[in-house]
Coordinates of C-alpha atoms in Angstrom, one line a residue:
X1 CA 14.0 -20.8 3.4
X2 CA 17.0 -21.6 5.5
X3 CA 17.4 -25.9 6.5
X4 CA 19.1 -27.1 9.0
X5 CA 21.6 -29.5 9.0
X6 CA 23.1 -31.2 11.8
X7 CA 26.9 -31.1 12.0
X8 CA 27.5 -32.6 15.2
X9 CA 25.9 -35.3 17.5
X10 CA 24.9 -32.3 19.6
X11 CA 21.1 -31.0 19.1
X12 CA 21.2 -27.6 17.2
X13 CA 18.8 -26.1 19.7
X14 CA 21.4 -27.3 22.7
X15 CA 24.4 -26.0 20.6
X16 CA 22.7 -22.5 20.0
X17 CA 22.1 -22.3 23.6
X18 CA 25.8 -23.0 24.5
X19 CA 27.2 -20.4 21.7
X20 CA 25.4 -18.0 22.5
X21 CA 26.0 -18.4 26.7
X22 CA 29.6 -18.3 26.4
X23 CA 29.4 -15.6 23.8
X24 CA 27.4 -13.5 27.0
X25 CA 29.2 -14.6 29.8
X26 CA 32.9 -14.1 28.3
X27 CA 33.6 -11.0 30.0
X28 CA 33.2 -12.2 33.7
X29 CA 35.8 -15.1 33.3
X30 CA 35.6 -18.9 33.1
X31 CA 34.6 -19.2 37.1
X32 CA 31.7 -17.5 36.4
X33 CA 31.0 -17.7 33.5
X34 CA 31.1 -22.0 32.8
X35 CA 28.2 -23.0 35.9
X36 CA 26.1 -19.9 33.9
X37 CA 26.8 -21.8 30.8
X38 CA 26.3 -25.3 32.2
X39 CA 23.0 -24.1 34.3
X40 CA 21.4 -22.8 31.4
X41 CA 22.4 -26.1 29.0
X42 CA 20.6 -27.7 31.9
X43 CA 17.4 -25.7 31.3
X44 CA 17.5 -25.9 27.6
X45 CA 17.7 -30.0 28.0
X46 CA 15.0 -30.1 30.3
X47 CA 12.5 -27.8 27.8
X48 CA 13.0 -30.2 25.3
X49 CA 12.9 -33.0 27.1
X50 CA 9.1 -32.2 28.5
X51 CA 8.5 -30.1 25.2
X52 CA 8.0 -26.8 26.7
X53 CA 9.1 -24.7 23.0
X54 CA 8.0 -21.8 24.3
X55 CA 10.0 -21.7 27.0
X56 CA 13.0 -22.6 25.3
X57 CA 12.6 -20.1 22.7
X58 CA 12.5 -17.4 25.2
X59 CA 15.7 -18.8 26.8
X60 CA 17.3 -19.1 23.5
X61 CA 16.2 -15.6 22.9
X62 CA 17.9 -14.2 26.3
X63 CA 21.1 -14.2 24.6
X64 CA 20.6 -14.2 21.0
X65 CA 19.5 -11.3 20.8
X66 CA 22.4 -9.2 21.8
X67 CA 24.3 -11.0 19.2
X68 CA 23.5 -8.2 16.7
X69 CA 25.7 -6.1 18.1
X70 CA 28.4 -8.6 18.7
X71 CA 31.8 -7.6 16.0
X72 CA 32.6 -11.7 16.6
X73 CA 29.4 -13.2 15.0
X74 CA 29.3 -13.2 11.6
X75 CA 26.0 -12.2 9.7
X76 CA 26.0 -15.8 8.6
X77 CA 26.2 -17.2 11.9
X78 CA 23.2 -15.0 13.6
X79 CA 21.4 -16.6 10.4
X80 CA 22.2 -19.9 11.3
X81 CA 21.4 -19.4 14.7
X82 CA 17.8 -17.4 14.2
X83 CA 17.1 -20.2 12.1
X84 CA 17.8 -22.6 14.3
X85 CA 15.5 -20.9 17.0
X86 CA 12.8 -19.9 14.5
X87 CA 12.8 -23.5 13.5
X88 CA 11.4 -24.5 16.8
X89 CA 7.6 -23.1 16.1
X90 CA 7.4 -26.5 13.6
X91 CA 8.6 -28.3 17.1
X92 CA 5.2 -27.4 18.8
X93 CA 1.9 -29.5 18.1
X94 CA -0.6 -26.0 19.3
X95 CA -1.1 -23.9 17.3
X96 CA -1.5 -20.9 20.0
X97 CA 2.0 -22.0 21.2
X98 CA 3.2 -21.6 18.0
X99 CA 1.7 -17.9 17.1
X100 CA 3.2 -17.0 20.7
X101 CA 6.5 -18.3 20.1
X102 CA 6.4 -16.1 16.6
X103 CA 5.3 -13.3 18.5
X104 CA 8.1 -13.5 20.8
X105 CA 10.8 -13.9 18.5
X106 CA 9.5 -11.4 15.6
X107 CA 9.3 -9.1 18.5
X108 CA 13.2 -9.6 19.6
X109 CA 14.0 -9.3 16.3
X110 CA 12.6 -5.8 15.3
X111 CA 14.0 -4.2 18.8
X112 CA 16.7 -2.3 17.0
X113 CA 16.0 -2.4 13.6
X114 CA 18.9 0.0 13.1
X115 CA 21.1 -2.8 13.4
X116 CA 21.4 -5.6 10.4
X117 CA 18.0 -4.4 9.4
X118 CA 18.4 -6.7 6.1
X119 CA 19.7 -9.7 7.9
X120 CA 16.6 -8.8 10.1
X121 CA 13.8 -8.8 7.7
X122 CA 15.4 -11.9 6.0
X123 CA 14.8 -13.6 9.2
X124 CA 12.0 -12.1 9.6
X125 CA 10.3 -13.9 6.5
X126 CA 12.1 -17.0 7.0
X127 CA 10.2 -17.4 10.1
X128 CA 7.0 -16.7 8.1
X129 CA 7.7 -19.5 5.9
X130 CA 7.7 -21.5 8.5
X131 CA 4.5 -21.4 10.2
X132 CA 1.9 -22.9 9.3
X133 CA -1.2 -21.2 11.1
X134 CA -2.4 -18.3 8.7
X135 CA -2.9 -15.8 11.3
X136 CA 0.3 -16.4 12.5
X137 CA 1.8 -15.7 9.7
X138 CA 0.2 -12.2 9.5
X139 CA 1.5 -11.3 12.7
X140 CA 5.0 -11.6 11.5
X141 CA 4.6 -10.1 8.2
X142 CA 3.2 -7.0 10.6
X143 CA 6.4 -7.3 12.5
X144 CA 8.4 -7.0 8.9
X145 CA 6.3 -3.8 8.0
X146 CA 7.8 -2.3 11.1
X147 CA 10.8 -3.1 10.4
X148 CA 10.8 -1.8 7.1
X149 CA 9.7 1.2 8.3
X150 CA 11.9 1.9 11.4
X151 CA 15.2 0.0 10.0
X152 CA 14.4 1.9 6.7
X153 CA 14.5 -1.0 4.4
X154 CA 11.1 -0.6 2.6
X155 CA 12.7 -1.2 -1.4
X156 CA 12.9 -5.2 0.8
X157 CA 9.9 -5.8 1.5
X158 CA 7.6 -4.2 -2.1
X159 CA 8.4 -7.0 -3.9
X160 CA 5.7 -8.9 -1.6
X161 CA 3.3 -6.6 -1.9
X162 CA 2.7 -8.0 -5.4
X163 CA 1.2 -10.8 -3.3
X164 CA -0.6 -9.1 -0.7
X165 CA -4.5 -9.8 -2.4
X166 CA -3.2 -13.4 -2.1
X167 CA -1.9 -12.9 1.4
X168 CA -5.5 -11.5 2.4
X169 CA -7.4 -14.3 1.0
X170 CA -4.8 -16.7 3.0
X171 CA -5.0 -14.7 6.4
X172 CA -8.8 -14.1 5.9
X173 CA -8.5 -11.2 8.3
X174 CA -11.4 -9.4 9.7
X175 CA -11.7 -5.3 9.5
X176 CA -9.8 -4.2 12.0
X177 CA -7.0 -6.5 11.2
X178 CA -7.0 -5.2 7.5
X179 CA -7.1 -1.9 8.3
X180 CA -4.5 -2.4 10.7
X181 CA -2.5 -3.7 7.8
X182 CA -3.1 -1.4 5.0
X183 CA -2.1 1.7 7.1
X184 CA 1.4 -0.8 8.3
X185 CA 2.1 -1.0 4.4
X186 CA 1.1 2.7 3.7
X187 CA 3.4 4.0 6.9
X188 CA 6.0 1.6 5.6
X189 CA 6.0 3.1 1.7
X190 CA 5.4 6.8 3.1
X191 CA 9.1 7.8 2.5
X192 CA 9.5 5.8 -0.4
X193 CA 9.5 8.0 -3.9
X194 CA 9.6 5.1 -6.0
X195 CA 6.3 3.8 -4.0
X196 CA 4.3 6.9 -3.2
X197 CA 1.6 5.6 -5.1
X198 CA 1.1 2.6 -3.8
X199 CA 1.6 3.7 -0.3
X200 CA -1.4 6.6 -1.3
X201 CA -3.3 3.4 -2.3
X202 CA -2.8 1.7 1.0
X203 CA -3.5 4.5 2.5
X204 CA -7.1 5.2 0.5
X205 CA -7.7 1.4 1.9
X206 CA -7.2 1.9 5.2
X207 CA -9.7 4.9 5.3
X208 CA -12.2 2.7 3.4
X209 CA -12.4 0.4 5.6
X210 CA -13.8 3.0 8.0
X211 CA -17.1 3.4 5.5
X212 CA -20.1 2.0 7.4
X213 CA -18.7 3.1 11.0
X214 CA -20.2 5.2 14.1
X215 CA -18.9 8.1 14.5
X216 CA -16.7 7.7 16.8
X217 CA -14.5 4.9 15.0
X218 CA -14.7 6.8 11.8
X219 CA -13.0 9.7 14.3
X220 CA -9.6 7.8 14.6
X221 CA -8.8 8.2 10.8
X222 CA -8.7 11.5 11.6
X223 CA -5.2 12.6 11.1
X224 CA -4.7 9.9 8.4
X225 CA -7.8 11.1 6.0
X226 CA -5.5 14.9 6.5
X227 CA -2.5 12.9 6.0
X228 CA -4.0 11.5 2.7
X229 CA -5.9 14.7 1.2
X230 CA -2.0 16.8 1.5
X231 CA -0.5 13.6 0.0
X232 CA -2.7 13.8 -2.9
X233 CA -2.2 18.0 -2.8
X234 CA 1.6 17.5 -3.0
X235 CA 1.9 14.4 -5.2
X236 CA 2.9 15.9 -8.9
X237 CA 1.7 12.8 -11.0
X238 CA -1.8 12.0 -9.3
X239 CA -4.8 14.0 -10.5
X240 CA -7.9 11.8 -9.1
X241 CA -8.7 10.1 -6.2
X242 CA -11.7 8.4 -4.3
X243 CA -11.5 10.5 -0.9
X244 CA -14.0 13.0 -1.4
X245 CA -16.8 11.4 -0.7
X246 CA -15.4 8.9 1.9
X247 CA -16.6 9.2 5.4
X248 CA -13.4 9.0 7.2
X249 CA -12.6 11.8 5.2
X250 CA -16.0 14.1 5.1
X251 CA -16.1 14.0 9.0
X252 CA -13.1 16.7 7.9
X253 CA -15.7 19.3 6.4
X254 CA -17.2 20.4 9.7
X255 CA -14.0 19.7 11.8
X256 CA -13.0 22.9 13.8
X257 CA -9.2 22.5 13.3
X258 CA -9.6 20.7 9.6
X259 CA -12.2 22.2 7.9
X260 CA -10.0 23.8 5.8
X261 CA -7.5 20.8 4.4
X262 CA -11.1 19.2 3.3
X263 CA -12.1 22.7 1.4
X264 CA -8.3 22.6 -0.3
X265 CA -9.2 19.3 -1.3
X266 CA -12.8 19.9 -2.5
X267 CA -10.9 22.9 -4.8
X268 CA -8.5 20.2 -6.6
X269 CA -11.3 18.1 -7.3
X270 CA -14.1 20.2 -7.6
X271 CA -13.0 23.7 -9.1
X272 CA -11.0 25.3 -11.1
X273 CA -7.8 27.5 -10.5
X274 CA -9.6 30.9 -9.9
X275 CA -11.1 29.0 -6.9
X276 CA -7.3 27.9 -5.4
X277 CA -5.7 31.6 -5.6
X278 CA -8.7 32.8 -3.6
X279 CA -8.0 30.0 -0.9
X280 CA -4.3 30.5 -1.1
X281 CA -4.7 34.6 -0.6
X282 CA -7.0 33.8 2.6
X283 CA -5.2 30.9 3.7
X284 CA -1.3 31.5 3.3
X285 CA -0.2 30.0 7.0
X286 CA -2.7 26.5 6.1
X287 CA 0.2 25.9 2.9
X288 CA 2.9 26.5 5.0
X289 CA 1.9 24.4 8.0
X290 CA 1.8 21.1 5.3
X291 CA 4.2 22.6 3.6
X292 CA 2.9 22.6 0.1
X293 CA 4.6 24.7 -2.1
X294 CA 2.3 27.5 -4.1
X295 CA 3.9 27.0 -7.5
X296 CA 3.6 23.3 -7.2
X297 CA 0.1 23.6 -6.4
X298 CA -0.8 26.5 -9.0
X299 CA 0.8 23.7 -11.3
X300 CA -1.2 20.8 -10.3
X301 CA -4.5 22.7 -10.0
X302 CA -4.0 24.3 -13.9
X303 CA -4.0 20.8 -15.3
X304 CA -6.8 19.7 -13.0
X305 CA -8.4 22.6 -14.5
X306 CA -7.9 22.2 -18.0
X307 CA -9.3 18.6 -17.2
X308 CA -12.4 20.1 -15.9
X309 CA -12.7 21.8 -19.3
X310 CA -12.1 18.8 -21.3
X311 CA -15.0 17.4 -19.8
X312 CA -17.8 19.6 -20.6
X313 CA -20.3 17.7 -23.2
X314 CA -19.3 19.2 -26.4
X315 CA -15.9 17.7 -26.2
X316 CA -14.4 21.3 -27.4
X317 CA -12.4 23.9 -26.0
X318 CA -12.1 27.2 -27.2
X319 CA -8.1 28.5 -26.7
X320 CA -9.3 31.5 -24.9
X321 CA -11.5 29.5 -22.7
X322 CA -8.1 28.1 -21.5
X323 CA -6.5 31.7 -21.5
X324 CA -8.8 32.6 -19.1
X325 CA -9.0 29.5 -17.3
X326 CA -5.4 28.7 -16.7
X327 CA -4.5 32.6 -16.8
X328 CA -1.9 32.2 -18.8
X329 CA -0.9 33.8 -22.0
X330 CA -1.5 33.2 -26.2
X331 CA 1.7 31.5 -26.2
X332 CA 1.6 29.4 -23.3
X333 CA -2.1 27.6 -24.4
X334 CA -0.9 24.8 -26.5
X335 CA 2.1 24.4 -24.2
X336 CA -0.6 23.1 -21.3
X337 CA -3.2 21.4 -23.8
X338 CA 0.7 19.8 -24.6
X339 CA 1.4 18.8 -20.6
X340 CA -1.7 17.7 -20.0
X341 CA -1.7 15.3 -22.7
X342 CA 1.9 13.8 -21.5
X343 CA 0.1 13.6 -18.2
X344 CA -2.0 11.3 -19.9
X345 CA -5.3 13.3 -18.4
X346 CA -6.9 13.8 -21.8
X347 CA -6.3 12.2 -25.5
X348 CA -7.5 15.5 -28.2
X349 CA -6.3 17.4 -31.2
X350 CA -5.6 20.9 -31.3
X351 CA -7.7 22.9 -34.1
X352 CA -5.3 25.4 -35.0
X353 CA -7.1 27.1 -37.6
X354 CA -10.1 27.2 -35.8
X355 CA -8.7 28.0 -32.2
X356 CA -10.4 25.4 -30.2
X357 CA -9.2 21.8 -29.0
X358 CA -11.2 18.5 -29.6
X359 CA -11.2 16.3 -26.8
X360 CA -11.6 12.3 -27.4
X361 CA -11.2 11.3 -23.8
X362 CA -10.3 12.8 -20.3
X363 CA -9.7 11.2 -16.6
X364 CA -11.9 11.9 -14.0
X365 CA -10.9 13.7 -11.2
X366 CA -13.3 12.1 -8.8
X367 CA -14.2 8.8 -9.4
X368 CA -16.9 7.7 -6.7
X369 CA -20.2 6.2 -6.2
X370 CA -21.5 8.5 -9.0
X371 CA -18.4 7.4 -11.6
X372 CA -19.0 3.5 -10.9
X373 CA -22.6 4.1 -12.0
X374 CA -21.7 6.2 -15.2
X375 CA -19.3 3.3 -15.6
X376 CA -22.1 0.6 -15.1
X377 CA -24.5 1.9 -17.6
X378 CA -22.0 2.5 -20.1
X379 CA -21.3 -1.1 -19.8
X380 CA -24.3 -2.1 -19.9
X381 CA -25.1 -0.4 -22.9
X382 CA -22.0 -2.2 -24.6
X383 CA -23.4 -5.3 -23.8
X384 CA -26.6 -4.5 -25.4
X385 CA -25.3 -3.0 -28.5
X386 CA -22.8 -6.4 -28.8
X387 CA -25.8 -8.9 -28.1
X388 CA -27.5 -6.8 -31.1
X389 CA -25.0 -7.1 -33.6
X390 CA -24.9 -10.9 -32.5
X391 CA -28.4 -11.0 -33.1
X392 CA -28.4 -9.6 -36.5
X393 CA -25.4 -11.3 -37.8
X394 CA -27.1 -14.7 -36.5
X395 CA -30.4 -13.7 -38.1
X396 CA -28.6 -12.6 -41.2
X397 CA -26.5 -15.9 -41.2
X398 CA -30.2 -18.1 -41.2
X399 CA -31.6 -16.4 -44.0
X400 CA -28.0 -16.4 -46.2
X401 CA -28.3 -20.2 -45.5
X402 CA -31.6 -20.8 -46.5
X403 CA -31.1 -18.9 -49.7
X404 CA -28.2 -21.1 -50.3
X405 CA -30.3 -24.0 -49.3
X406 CA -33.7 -22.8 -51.5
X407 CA -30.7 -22.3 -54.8
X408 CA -29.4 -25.3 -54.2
X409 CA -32.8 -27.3 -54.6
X410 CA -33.8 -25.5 -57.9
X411 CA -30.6 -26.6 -59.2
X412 CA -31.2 -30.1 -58.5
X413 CA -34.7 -30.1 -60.1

């Protein structure tokens, strides 16, 4: 976080004000120009004087703001001077004054994010660090997911998201707020290869949040749950997900003009491969309007099939159950029990004397209310069988001692 240090007798604030005035008035000559400068010196004194910070930060702001576009100020100087007028939210004793002013001057700042948009965010979060008032503070990290997003700087701004559970508990944000964050971060990460993920995860959150809801809020995630099912479709490298059964999303099944993107996503986690070339043959133009690519998908929905198999009770799969399956040929079987593996979808050996693969493990493809209950029990079960195996080694432990105790005392007599 930036400091300020006084280099003159003049107040920083006062010296902002008259840098930046002559920097704007240069062009129409000193006549003009100097009673501008001197009339608004005036008005910055008499802010300060009576304390009226917001005020001054929105004369401060007047000017300062076309200073990112100035070729005579120096990136280090608009940081000194941002910081300079960012510093005056500590000057105000309300805190309402205070989110306003950080409203106003987050809001100058992300105006042409094109511009500087590093020198921008860093701004941006030096101002955060600043205020005090928690909500605040939320409003201007929205203000830096913007930026991100429009100025195209999202690689700045993941390393915070490490932080963001903390952040939550901090700004202690309602629903909407949170759901207006999560799809801010998920926007912000949409363009991002390195983060698809976690902008998918954001996104997943946002159209939680929605669970519980009348129909007609669960009606704006909308075109979000569609975004979210044909980023999931497209993604390579995910294979499960929690949007099936999410109501934001099933409000998609009986949607006249969507019907069909919830279907294509009930195939990937539902069926099998046979099921996708039937959809694909009847539905050609649905692919191309998302554009997702047929190989990708006949890809993707092999692997998801060959999961499906691995998780059948008896644990094995015969090779020309995955013949058939994946409709591929001899050859090509172990070359997709292989994939699937490096996927890390299922952990197995491959039998092949006897012709059949033995499955150890496999993911899930959905993993919903029915998947946390499978997981409950199973843990529940563990708990049982540990406190057993306690109970005997105790039990076991008592009558070794008294042995030892009962051998000891015929020894002494």
């Amino acid at each position: 976080m930036a400091t300020i240090v006084p280099t003159s007798e003049e107040d920083p604030a006062l010296a902002v004000v008259r840098f930046t005035s002559d920097l704007a008035w240069a062009d129409a000559g000193p006549e003009v120009a100097e009673p501008q400068v001197t009339r608004l010196c005036m008005e910055a004194q008499e802010c300060m004087v009576v304390g009226r910070w917001l005020d001054l930060a929105s004369l401060m702001l007047t000017s300062a703001d076309l200073l990112f576009s100035n070729a005579k100020v120096s990136e280090k100087d608009l940081e000194c001077i941002f910081t300079v007028i960012c510093n005056l939210v500590t000057k105000s004793q309300n805190p309402s004054e205070a989110l306003e002013m950080a409203k106003m001057i987050s809001a100058k700042i992300v105006q042409q994010p094109i511009e500087k948009p590093t020198l921008r965010l860093k701004i941006l979060f030096n101002l955060y660090n600043l205020l005090e008032d928690p909500y605040a503070r939320f409003s201007v990290y929205m203000k830096a997911l913007t930026l991100a997003l429009n100025g195209k700087v999202a690689d700045h701004i993941i390393p915070s998201l490490k932080k963001i559970d903390g952040f939550l508990k901090e700004w202690n944000l309602d629903v909407k707020d949170r759901r207006e964050l999560y799809l801010a971060i998920s926007n912000a990460l949409k363009d991002s290869k390195s983060s698809a993920k976690d902008g998918f995860k954001f996104l997943t959150k946002y159209l939680a949040t929605f669970t519980g809801e009348d129909a007609i809020a669960i009606a704006e995630a909308k075109e979000e749950a569609v975004r979210a099912i044909i980023e999931f479709v497209k993604a390579p490298d995910m294979f499960q997900c929690e949007l099936l059964d999410m109501p934001a999303v099933v409000q998609l099944e009986n949607d006249a003009t969507y019907a069909l993107v919830y279907q294509l996503l009930k195939i990937f986690l539902t069926q099998r491969l046979d099921s996708y070339l039937e959809f694909e043959d009847a539905n050609t133009a649905l692919l191309e309007t998302y554009n997702l690519a047929h190989e990708d998908c006949i890809t993707k929905m092999k692997l998801m099939s060959l999961v499906d198999l691995a998780s059948t009770p008896s644990r094995k799969i015969p090779y020309a159950l995955i013949k058939d399956t994946l409709q591929v040929s001899d050859d090509e079987v172990e070359l997709w029990v292989v994939k699937a593996i490096t996927a890390k979808l299922i952990d197995c050996k491959m039998d092949q004397m006897n012709q059949v693969v033995l499955v150890s493990r496999c993911s899930e493809r959905v993993f919903g209310q029915h998947q946390w209950q499978e997981l409950r029990e199973k843990l529940a079960t563990w708990r049982e069988n540990i406190a057993s195996v306690i109970n005997t080694i105790q039990a076991n432990k008592i009558v070794e001692d008294g042995v030892q105790q009962a051998a000891q005392g015929v020894a002494t007599r």
